[in-house]
Coordinates of N, CA, C and O in Angstrom, one line a residue:
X68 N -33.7 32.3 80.2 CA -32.9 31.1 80.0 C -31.6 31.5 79.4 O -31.5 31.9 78.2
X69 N -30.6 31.4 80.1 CA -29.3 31.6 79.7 C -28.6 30.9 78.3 O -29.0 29.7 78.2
X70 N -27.8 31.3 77.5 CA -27.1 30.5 76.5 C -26.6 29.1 76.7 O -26.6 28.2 75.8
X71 N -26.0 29.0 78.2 CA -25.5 28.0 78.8 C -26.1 26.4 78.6 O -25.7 25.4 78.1
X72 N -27.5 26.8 79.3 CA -28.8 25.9 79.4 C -29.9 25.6 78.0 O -31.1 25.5 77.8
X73 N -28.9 25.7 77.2 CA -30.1 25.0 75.9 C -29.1 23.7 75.5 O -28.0 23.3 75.7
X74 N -30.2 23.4 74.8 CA -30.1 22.0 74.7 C -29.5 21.8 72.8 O -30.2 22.1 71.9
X75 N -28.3 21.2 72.9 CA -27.4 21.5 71.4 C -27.1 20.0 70.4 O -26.6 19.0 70.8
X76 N -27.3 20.1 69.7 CA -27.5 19.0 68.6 C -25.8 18.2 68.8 O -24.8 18.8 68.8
X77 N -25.9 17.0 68.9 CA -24.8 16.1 69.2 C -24.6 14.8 68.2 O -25.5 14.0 68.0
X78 N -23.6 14.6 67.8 CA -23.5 13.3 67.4 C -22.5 12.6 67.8 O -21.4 13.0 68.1
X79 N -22.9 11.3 67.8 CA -21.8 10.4 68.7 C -21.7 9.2 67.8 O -22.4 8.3 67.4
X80 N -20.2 9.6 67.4 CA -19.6 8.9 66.0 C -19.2 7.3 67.0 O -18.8 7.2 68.2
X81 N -19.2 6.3 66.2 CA -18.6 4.5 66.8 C -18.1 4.2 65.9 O -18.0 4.8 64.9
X82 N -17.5 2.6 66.5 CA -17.3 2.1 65.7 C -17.6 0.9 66.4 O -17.5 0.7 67.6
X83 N -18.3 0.0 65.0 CA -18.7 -1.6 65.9 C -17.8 -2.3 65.5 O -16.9 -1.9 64.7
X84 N -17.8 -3.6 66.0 CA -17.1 -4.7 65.9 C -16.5 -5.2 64.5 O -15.5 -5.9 64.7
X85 N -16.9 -5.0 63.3 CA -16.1 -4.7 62.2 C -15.7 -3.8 61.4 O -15.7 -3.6 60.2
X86 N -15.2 -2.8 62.8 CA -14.8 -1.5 62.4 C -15.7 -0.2 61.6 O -15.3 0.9 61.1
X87 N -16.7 -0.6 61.6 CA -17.7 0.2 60.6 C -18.1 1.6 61.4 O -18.6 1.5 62.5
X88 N -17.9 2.5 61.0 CA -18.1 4.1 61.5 C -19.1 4.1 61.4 O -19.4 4.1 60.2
X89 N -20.3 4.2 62.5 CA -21.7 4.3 62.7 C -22.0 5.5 63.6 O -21.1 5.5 64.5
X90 N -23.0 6.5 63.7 CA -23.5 7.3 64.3 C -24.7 7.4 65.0 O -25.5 6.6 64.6
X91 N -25.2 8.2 66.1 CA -26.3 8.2 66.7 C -26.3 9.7 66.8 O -25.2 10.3 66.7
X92 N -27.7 10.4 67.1 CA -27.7 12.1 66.9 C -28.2 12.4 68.0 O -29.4 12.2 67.8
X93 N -27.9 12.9 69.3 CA -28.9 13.3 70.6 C -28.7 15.0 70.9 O -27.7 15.7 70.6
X94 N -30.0 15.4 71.3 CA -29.8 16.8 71.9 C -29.7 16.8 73.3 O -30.6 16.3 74.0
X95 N -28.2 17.5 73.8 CA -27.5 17.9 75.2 C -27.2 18.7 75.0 O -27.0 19.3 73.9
X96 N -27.1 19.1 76.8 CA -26.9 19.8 77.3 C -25.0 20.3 76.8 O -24.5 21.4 76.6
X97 N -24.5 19.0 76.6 CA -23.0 18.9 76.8 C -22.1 18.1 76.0 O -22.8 17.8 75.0
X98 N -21.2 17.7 75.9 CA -20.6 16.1 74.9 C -20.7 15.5 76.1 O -21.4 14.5 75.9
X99 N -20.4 15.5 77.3 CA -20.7 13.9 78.6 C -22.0 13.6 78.5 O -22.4 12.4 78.6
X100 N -23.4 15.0 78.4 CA -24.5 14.3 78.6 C -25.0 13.5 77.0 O -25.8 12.6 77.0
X101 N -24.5 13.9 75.9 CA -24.6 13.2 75.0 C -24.3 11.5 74.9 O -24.9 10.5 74.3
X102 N -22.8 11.7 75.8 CA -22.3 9.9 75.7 C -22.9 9.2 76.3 O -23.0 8.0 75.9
X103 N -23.7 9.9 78.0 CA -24.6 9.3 79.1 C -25.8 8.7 78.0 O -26.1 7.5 78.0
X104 N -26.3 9.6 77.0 CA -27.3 9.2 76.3 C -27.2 8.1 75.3 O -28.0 7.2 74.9
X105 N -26.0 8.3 75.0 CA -25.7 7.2 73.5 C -25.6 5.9 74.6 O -26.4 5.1 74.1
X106 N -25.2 5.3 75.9 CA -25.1 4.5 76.2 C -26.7 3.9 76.6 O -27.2 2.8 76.4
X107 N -27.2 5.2 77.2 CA -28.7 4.6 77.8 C -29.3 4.0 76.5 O -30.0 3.0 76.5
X108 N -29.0 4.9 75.2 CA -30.0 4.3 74.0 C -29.6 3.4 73.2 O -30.4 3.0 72.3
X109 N -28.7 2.9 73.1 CA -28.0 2.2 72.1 C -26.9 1.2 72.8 O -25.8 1.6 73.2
X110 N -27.4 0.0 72.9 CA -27.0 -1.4 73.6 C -25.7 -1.6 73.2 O -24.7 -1.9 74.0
X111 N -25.6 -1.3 71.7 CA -23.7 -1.7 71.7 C -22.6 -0.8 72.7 O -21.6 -1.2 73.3
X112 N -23.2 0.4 72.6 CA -22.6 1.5 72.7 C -22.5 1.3 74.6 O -21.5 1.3 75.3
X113 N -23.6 1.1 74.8 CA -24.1 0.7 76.7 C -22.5 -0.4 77.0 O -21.6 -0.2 77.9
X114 N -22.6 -1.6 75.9 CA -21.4 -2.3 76.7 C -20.2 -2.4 75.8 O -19.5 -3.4 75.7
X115 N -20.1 -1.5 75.2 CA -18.6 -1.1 74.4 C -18.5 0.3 74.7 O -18.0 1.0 73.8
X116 N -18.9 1.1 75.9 CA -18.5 2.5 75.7 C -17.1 2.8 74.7 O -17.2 3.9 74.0
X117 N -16.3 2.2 74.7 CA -14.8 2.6 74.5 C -14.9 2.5 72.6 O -14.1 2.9 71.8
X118 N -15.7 2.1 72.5 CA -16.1 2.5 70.6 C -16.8 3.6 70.5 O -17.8 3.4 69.9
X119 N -16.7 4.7 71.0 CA -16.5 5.5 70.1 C -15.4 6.8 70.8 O -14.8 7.1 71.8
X120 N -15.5 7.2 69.2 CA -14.4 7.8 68.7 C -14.2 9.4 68.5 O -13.1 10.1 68.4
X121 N -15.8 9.8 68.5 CA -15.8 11.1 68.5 C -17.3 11.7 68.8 O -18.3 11.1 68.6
X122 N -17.3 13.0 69.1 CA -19.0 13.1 69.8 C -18.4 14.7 69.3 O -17.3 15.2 69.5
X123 N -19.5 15.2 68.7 CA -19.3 16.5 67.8 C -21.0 17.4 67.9 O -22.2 17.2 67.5
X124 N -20.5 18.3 68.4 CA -21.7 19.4 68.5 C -21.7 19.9 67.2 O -20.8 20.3 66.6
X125 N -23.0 19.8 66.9 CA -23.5 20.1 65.6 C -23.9 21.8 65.0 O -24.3 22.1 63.8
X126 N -23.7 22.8 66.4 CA -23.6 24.1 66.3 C -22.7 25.2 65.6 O -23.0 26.4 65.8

């Protein structure tokens, strides 16, 4: 298994509706397959994509 194909600690920084800087932690492949995840798992995030702010590989 190549370096390419492991799977790398992510966090995906928001913000909700009174501005509050909130986080979620997913392991991807990538930062897009991370945001695919923050949306699938987390309902605000699903219909506010556009809150967040930053998605940071934890490597």
């Amino acid at each position: 298994m190549s370096k390419k194909n492991t799977l790398r600690p992510y966090t995906v920084h928001y913000r909700d509706f009174q501005n509050t800087r909130l986080e979620n932690c997913f392991y991807a492949f990538d930062a897009y397959e991370a945001r695919t995840l923050a949306m699938e798992f987390n309902k605000y995030i699903n219909e506010h994509p556009n809150s967040i702010d930053l998605i940071r590989c934890e490597t």
